Structures are given as C-alpha cells and as structure tokens.
C-alpha cells in the first residue's frame, strides 16, 4: 500500500499549488497513472478520501486517467500498443522488445480550484 | 437581503495544468544519490525480490568473497529487526540497517540517510537490499545504477508474468537457489524464458549462494560494473 504515501504527497502538492494561486477550494484533481507504474488506481482512490479530509480539497473530485503501455521495436523502428500481458511483442517482426515508450507515468496533471 | 459572499468564495474557478511527477521528491533525492555515488566512485545496486528469495544469503557470501578484494558496503531494509545487518556485519563490510516500520519499500531519502552514516572510503560497490516485496519497490528509484531482481526456485516460474512492473525495470535477474530446483520441481529454463518475455533487456544469471553454482558469473558481472563504473 505505497499508494497511501504517494497520495499524501500528492495532496500536499495540490494544497501548496492552491495556496500559491490564492485559492481556497479545490474542486477537481486529475492524475495520470501508467499501466506499468506499479501503482493501483483503486488503492489511490481509497487513500484519497483520507488524505483530503479536513483540507480545502475535501469533497474534490478525483479523476484518474490511465495511460496504456506502449513499446517500441528497435529493429522495425515501430511503436505499438502492448496487450495486458505486458509482453512487448512487435506486431511486425514478432521480436520481444524491452523498450518502453509509455506506461510508467505517475503524474499530477491538472487541478481545478477557486 | 442575502449575506454577501466571503471574498474567497467570489474567486473565479481556474484550471491549473501541472504535469508534476507524483514521485517528484523521491526522484529528486534519487538524482542526488546517484550523483553522490558517482563522486564516491561507487556502483549502487538495488536488490529487489519477494521475502525469502535469498537476498541476504547471497549478500553474505558476496561480501565475504568478492568483498575480500573489492571493498563493498551494504544497506538493508526490513520492516523490523536488525537481524540482516548483524548477519552482514560479520563480514568486514560497512553495513547499515534501515527499519521502515510499516513502509513496504525503501525510498531515496531513507537510503541517503543510511548511507550518510557509513564509512564509504574506498568502497566500489553499494548493495541496497530492498524490503522483500515485488510490487511497491518498482516505483521508487533509489539512485541505483543497476536494478537486480531475484527469483528463487521456491517460487513459481511464472512470477515475471505476474509482476511485470518490477521485472520490466530489471537490468539483471538472478534465478536463485537453483541447487534445490530439482527437489522443488522448479523448471529453471521455463523461469528464464518467462524473464526473457517480460524483460528481454535483463541479463539472467542462474546461481546458488549455497552450492556456489553460477556465483563466479555474478562476481564477474560485479567486477565488470566496477571497472566500467556504471551499469
């Protein structure tokens, strides 16, 4: 459950942004979470409610955009979507590649505040 | 007449684009660690695995044998006890224990603090033994140059398929306890194949810290890391 710690630092960053923008309420928080980030969106949601309690972000919406994994074949110079088994098989030549183009994202993307 | 709104409630709604890493503070510390290790002329390895896959036993033997000619240091992470540090402390290597309490992984700050208390003069390799866990440590860069994932013959051959994030991030995968693979019905070749499917970039070494099988290949790899000064 490293999601609890990650969510606590996220909310700390959100509140510091809100203060910096002289906002008193946070309405919506958007995160991007990669399929290979090692972080579970459901566990983040669970940690969210506890992390925002009693803060200006209490009651804010949490949107989690999932970022699918994409691989790249160095032989074919081709980028491709990866199936849920996370085996990066090139659709053109069939070689299994270790190159990850996207999927590790773990990002505080956007905040809506007033 | 309605009560006038408080000034704060009259503020317009704004959307702020941030694109900030959720692990920003860890990643910043990891960069600082990596710089420090480089300045010290030291290669750092992050050892990750399930509990009981043989990290400490491998380190004991490595510090005693490889460490006899090449000075090595170690930090070991566990939720509680300093048992591992005491085991490794019997070798001459500088060793620090990190007890994480309930935290399921090491982070870059914990490593920085633990390393700060060690005499690292002349050390060429720092082994960081992570908390036994195949999930959480995947997300946390500790500033290591080389990530080593261990998979023991007491586990399933399909672990790489079940835990892709950690294996995907591996530079080296050690298949450990291969001396008892036969007894346990562990198919070493099938496990190696599963590693190659998830992590074709990783160097795979089959070894046993008990029988010594494959241990020379491991020391050769450590030697080449020391000589090249990186992973």
Coordinates of C-alpha atoms in Angstrom, one line a residue:
Chain A
X1 CA 0.0 0.0 0.0
X2 CA 2.6 2.6 -1.1
X3 CA -0.4 4.4 -2.6
X4 CA -1.2 6.0 0.8
X5 CA 2.2 7.7 0.9
X6 CA 2.0 8.7 -2.7
X7 CA -1.5 10.2 -2.2
X8 CA -0.4 12.1 0.8
X9 CA 2.5 13.8 -1.1
X10 CA 0.1 14.4 -4.0
X11 CA -2.4 16.2 -1.8
X12 CA 0.4 18.2 -0.1
X13 CA 1.4 19.3 -3.6
X14 CA -2.2 20.1 -4.6
X15 CA -2.7 22.3 -1.4
X16 CA 0.6 24.1 -1.9
X17 CA -0.5 24.9 -5.5
X18 CA -3.8 26.1 -4.3
X19 CA -2.2 28.4 -1.7
X20 CA 0.2 29.7 -4.4
X21 CA -2.8 30.6 -6.6
X22 CA -4.6 32.1 -3.6
X23 CA -7.4 29.6 -4.0
X24 CA -9.5 28.5 -1.0
X25 CA -11.2 25.5 -2.6
X26 CA -10.0 22.6 -4.7
X27 CA -12.8 21.2 -6.9
X28 CA -11.2 18.6 -9.1
X29 CA -7.9 16.8 -9.3
X30 CA -6.7 14.9 -12.4
X31 CA -3.9 12.3 -12.2
X32 CA -2.3 10.2 -15.0
X33 CA -1.3 6.7 -14.0
X34 CA 0.6 4.3 -16.3
X35 CA -0.3 0.7 -16.6
X36 CA 3.3 -0.2 -15.6
X37 CA 3.7 2.5 -12.9
X38 CA 3.3 -0.1 -10.2
X39 CA 0.5 1.9 -8.6
X40 CA -3.1 0.7 -8.3
X41 CA -5.8 3.3 -9.2
X42 CA -8.3 1.7 -6.8
X43 CA -5.8 1.9 -3.9
X44 CA -5.2 5.6 -4.8
X45 CA -8.9 6.3 -4.7
X46 CA -9.1 4.6 -1.3
X47 CA -6.2 6.7 0.0
X48 CA -7.6 9.9 -1.5
X49 CA -10.6 10.3 0.9
X50 CA -8.4 10.1 4.0
X51 CA -5.8 12.4 2.5
X52 CA -8.2 15.2 1.7
X53 CA -10.2 15.1 4.9
X54 CA -10.5 18.5 6.6
X55 CA -8.4 20.2 3.9
X56 CA -9.5 22.7 1.2
X57 CA -9.6 19.7 -1.1
X58 CA -12.2 17.8 1.0
X59 CA -15.1 16.9 -1.4
X60 CA -13.0 17.4 -4.5
X61 CA -13.4 15.0 -7.4
X62 CA -10.6 12.7 -8.3
X63 CA -10.1 11.7 -11.9
X64 CA -7.5 9.1 -12.8
X65 CA -6.6 8.8 -16.5
X66 CA -4.9 5.5 -17.2
X67 CA -2.0 5.5 -19.6
X68 CA -1.7 2.3 -21.5
X69 CA 1.7 0.7 -22.0
X70 CA 3.4 1.3 -25.4
X71 CA 6.5 -0.5 -26.6
X72 CA 9.0 0.1 -29.4
X73 CA 10.8 -2.4 -31.7
X74 CA 14.3 -1.2 -32.3
X75 CA 14.6 -3.4 -35.4
X76 CA 11.5 -2.1 -37.2
X77 CA 11.6 1.4 -35.5
X78 CA 7.9 0.8 -34.8
X79 CA 5.8 1.9 -31.8
X80 CA 2.9 -0.3 -30.7
X81 CA 0.3 -0.8 -28.0
X82 CA 1.0 -3.5 -25.5
X83 CA -1.5 -6.2 -24.6
X84 CA -2.5 -6.6 -20.9
X85 CA 0.1 -9.4 -20.6
X86 CA 2.9 -6.7 -20.9
X87 CA 4.9 -8.9 -23.3
X88 CA 6.2 -6.3 -25.8
X89 CA 5.8 -8.4 -29.0
X90 CA 6.5 -6.4 -32.2
X91 CA 3.4 -6.7 -34.4
X92 CA 5.6 -6.6 -37.5
X93 CA 8.5 -8.9 -36.8
X94 CA 7.4 -10.7 -33.6
X95 CA 10.6 -9.8 -31.7
X96 CA 10.1 -9.2 -28.0
X97 CA 11.4 -5.8 -27.1
X98 CA 12.4 -4.3 -23.8
X99 CA 11.9 -0.7 -24.9
X100 CA 9.1 1.1 -23.1
X101 CA 7.8 4.3 -24.7
X102 CA 5.0 5.0 -22.2
X103 CA 3.3 3.3 -19.3
X104 CA 5.3 4.4 -16.3
X105 CA 3.6 7.7 -15.9
X106 CA 2.6 8.8 -12.4
X107 CA 1.6 12.4 -12.7
X108 CA -0.4 15.2 -11.1
X109 CA -1.8 16.6 -14.3
X110 CA -4.4 19.2 -13.5
X111 CA -6.2 20.9 -10.7
X112 CA -9.4 22.9 -10.8
X113 CA -9.7 25.4 -8.0
X114 CA -11.3 28.7 -6.9
Chain B
X1 CA -31.1 40.5 1.9
X2 CA -28.6 37.7 1.4
X3 CA -25.3 37.8 3.2
X4 CA -22.5 38.9 0.9
X5 CA -20.2 36.1 -0.1
X6 CA -16.9 36.0 1.6
X7 CA -14.1 37.3 -0.7
X8 CA -12.6 33.8 -1.1
X9 CA -15.9 32.4 -2.4
X10 CA -16.1 35.0 -5.1
X11 CA -12.9 33.8 -6.7
X12 CA -13.2 32.6 -10.3
X13 CA -12.8 28.9 -11.0
X14 CA -9.4 28.2 -12.5
X15 CA -7.8 25.2 -14.1
X16 CA -4.1 24.8 -13.5
X17 CA -2.0 22.4 -15.7
X18 CA 0.8 20.9 -13.7
X19 CA 2.2 17.7 -15.1
X20 CA 4.1 17.1 -11.9
X21 CA 5.5 13.7 -11.1
X22 CA 3.8 12.2 -8.0
X23 CA 7.2 10.9 -7.0
X24 CA 9.0 14.2 -7.5
X25 CA 10.6 14.5 -4.1
X26 CA 11.8 10.9 -4.3
X27 CA 13.1 11.3 -7.8
X28 CA 15.0 14.5 -6.9
X29 CA 16.6 12.7 -4.0
X30 CA 17.4 9.7 -6.2
X31 CA 19.2 12.0 -8.7
X32 CA 21.2 13.4 -5.7
X33 CA 22.1 9.9 -4.5
X34 CA 23.2 8.9 -8.0
X35 CA 25.5 11.9 -8.2
X36 CA 26.9 11.2 -4.7
X37 CA 27.6 7.5 -5.5
X38 CA 29.3 8.5 -8.7
X39 CA 31.5 11.1 -6.9
X40 CA 32.5 8.3 -4.5
X41 CA 33.4 6.1 -7.4
X42 CA 30.8 3.6 -6.3
X43 CA 28.3 1.5 -8.3
X44 CA 25.0 1.1 -6.5
X45 CA 22.8 -2.0 -6.9
X46 CA 19.2 -2.2 -5.8
X47 CA 18.3 -5.8 -4.9
X48 CA 14.6 -6.5 -5.1
X49 CA 12.6 -9.7 -4.6
X50 CA 9.9 -11.4 -2.6
X51 CA 10.7 -12.1 1.0
X52 CA 12.8 -15.3 1.3
X53 CA 14.3 -15.4 -2.1
X54 CA 17.8 -15.3 -0.7
X55 CA 19.0 -11.7 -0.9
X56 CA 20.7 -11.7 2.4
X57 CA 22.4 -15.1 1.9
X58 CA 23.7 -14.0 -1.5
X59 CA 25.0 -10.8 0.1
X60 CA 26.7 -12.6 2.9
X61 CA 28.7 -14.7 0.5
X62 CA 29.3 -11.8 -1.9
X63 CA 30.6 -9.5 0.9
X64 CA 32.9 -12.3 2.2
X65 CA 34.3 -13.5 -1.1
X66 CA 34.0 -10.7 -3.7
X67 CA 34.3 -8.1 -0.9
X68 CA 37.6 -9.5 0.2
X69 CA 39.4 -8.0 -2.8
X70 CA 36.9 -5.2 -3.6
X71 CA 35.6 -3.1 -0.8
X72 CA 31.8 -3.2 -0.7
X73 CA 29.2 -1.6 1.5
X74 CA 25.5 -2.5 2.1
X75 CA 22.3 -1.0 3.4
X76 CA 19.5 -3.4 4.2
X77 CA 15.8 -2.6 4.5
X78 CA 13.3 -4.5 6.6
X79 CA 10.1 -3.6 8.4
X80 CA 11.7 -4.5 11.8
X81 CA 14.8 -6.0 13.4
X82 CA 18.5 -5.5 12.6
X83 CA 19.0 -9.2 12.0
X84 CA 20.2 -8.8 8.4
X85 CA 22.6 -6.0 9.3
X86 CA 24.1 -8.2 12.1
X87 CA 24.4 -11.2 9.6
X88 CA 26.1 -9.0 7.1
X89 CA 28.1 -7.2 9.7
X90 CA 30.1 -10.4 10.4
X91 CA 31.9 -9.6 7.2
X92 CA 34.2 -6.6 7.3
X93 CA 31.9 -4.5 5.1
X94 CA 30.3 -1.3 6.4
X95 CA 26.6 -2.2 6.8
X96 CA 23.6 -0.1 7.8
X97 CA 20.1 -1.4 8.6
X98 CA 17.0 0.6 7.6
X99 CA 13.9 -0.3 9.5
X100 CA 10.9 1.1 7.7
X101 CA 8.2 0.4 10.3
X102 CA 5.2 -0.3 8.2
X103 CA 6.6 1.0 4.9
X104 CA 6.6 -1.6 2.2
X105 CA 9.6 -0.3 0.2
X106 CA 12.8 1.8 0.6
X107 CA 12.8 5.3 -0.8
X108 CA 15.6 7.5 -1.9
X109 CA 15.6 9.6 1.3
X110 CA 15.9 6.5 3.6
X111 CA 18.9 5.4 1.5
X112 CA 20.6 8.8 1.7
X113 CA 20.2 8.9 5.5
X114 CA 21.5 5.3 5.9
X115 CA 24.5 5.9 3.6
X116 CA 25.3 9.1 5.4
X117 CA 26.3 7.1 8.5
X118 CA 28.6 4.7 6.7
X119 CA 32.4 4.9 6.2
X120 CA 32.5 4.6 2.4
X121 CA 36.1 5.4 1.8
X122 CA 37.4 3.1 -0.9
X123 CA 34.1 1.3 -1.4
X124 CA 33.4 0.4 -5.0
X125 CA 30.0 -1.2 -4.7
X126 CA 27.0 -0.3 -2.6
X127 CA 24.4 -3.1 -2.3
X128 CA 21.0 -1.8 -1.3
X129 CA 18.8 -4.7 -0.1
X130 CA 15.2 -3.6 -0.5
X131 CA 12.3 -4.7 1.6
X132 CA 11.0 -8.1 0.4
X133 CA 8.2 -7.1 -1.9
X134 CA 7.7 -7.4 -5.6
X135 CA 5.2 -4.6 -6.0
X136 CA 5.9 -1.3 -4.2
X137 CA 9.7 -1.1 -4.8
X138 CA 9.1 -1.0 -8.5
X139 CA 8.0 2.7 -8.4
X140 CA 10.9 4.0 -6.3
X141 CA 14.2 5.0 -7.8
X142 CA 16.8 4.9 -5.1
X143 CA 19.6 6.4 -7.2
X144 CA 21.0 3.0 -8.1
X145 CA 22.7 2.3 -11.4
X146 CA 21.7 -1.3 -11.6
X147 CA 18.4 -2.9 -10.5
X148 CA 18.7 -6.6 -9.7
X149 CA 15.6 -8.7 -9.3
X150 CA 15.9 -12.1 -7.6
X151 CA 13.5 -15.0 -8.2
X152 CA 14.1 -18.2 -6.2
X153 CA 13.4 -21.8 -7.1
X154 CA 11.0 -21.8 -4.1
X155 CA 8.7 -19.5 -6.1
X156 CA 6.6 -20.0 -9.3
X157 CA 8.3 -20.0 -12.7
X158 CA 5.6 -17.5 -13.9
X159 CA 6.4 -14.8 -11.3
X160 CA 7.8 -12.5 -14.1
X161 CA 4.4 -12.8 -15.9
X162 CA 2.5 -12.0 -12.7
X163 CA 4.6 -9.0 -11.6
X164 CA 5.6 -7.2 -14.9
X165 CA 6.4 -3.7 -13.5
X166 CA 9.3 -4.9 -11.3
X167 CA 10.7 -7.4 -13.8
X168 CA 10.3 -4.8 -16.7
X169 CA 12.6 -2.5 -14.7
X170 CA 15.3 -5.0 -14.1
X171 CA 18.9 -4.8 -15.5
X172 CA 19.8 -8.1 -14.0
X173 CA 17.6 -11.1 -12.9
X174 CA 19.1 -13.7 -10.6
X175 CA 17.5 -17.1 -10.5
X176 CA 18.5 -18.2 -7.0
X177 CA 18.5 -21.4 -5.1
X178 CA 19.0 -23.4 -8.3
X179 CA 20.7 -26.2 -6.3
X180 CA 17.3 -27.2 -4.9
X181 CA 15.3 -26.6 -8.1
X182 CA 15.0 -30.3 -8.8
X183 CA 13.6 -31.2 -5.4
X184 CA 11.1 -28.3 -5.6
X185 CA 10.1 -29.2 -9.2
X186 CA 11.1 -25.7 -10.3
X187 CA 11.8 -25.5 -14.1
X188 CA 14.7 -23.1 -14.3
X189 CA 14.6 -22.9 -18.1
X190 CA 10.9 -22.0 -18.0
X191 CA 11.5 -19.3 -15.5
X192 CA 14.4 -17.9 -17.6
X193 CA 12.1 -17.9 -20.6
X194 CA 9.4 -16.0 -18.7
X195 CA 12.0 -13.4 -17.7
X196 CA 13.1 -13.0 -21.3
X197 CA 9.4 -12.5 -22.4
X198 CA 8.9 -9.7 -19.9
X199 CA 12.4 -8.3 -19.6
X200 CA 14.4 -9.2 -22.7
X201 CA 16.9 -6.4 -21.7
X202 CA 17.9 -8.1 -18.5
X203 CA 20.9 -10.2 -18.0
X204 CA 19.9 -13.6 -16.4
X205 CA 22.2 -15.4 -14.1
X206 CA 21.3 -18.8 -12.5
X207 CA 23.0 -19.3 -9.2
X208 CA 23.1 -20.8 -5.7
X209 CA 24.7 -18.9 -2.9
X210 CA 24.8 -22.2 -1.0
X211 CA 26.4 -24.6 -3.6
X212 CA 28.3 -21.8 -5.4
X213 CA 26.9 -22.7 -8.8
X214 CA 26.8 -19.6 -11.0
X215 CA 28.4 -17.5 -8.3
X216 CA 31.5 -16.8 -10.5
X217 CA 29.3 -15.3 -13.2
X218 CA 27.8 -13.0 -10.6
X219 CA 31.2 -11.9 -9.4
X220 CA 32.4 -11.4 -13.0
X221 CA 29.4 -9.1 -13.6
X222 CA 30.2 -7.1 -10.4
X223 CA 33.8 -6.9 -11.5
X224 CA 32.8 -5.5 -14.9
X225 CA 30.4 -3.0 -13.3
X226 CA 33.2 -1.8 -11.0
X227 CA 35.6 -1.4 -14.0
X228 CA 33.1 0.3 -16.2
X229 CA 32.0 2.5 -13.3
X230 CA 28.3 2.1 -14.3
X231 CA 25.6 -0.3 -15.1

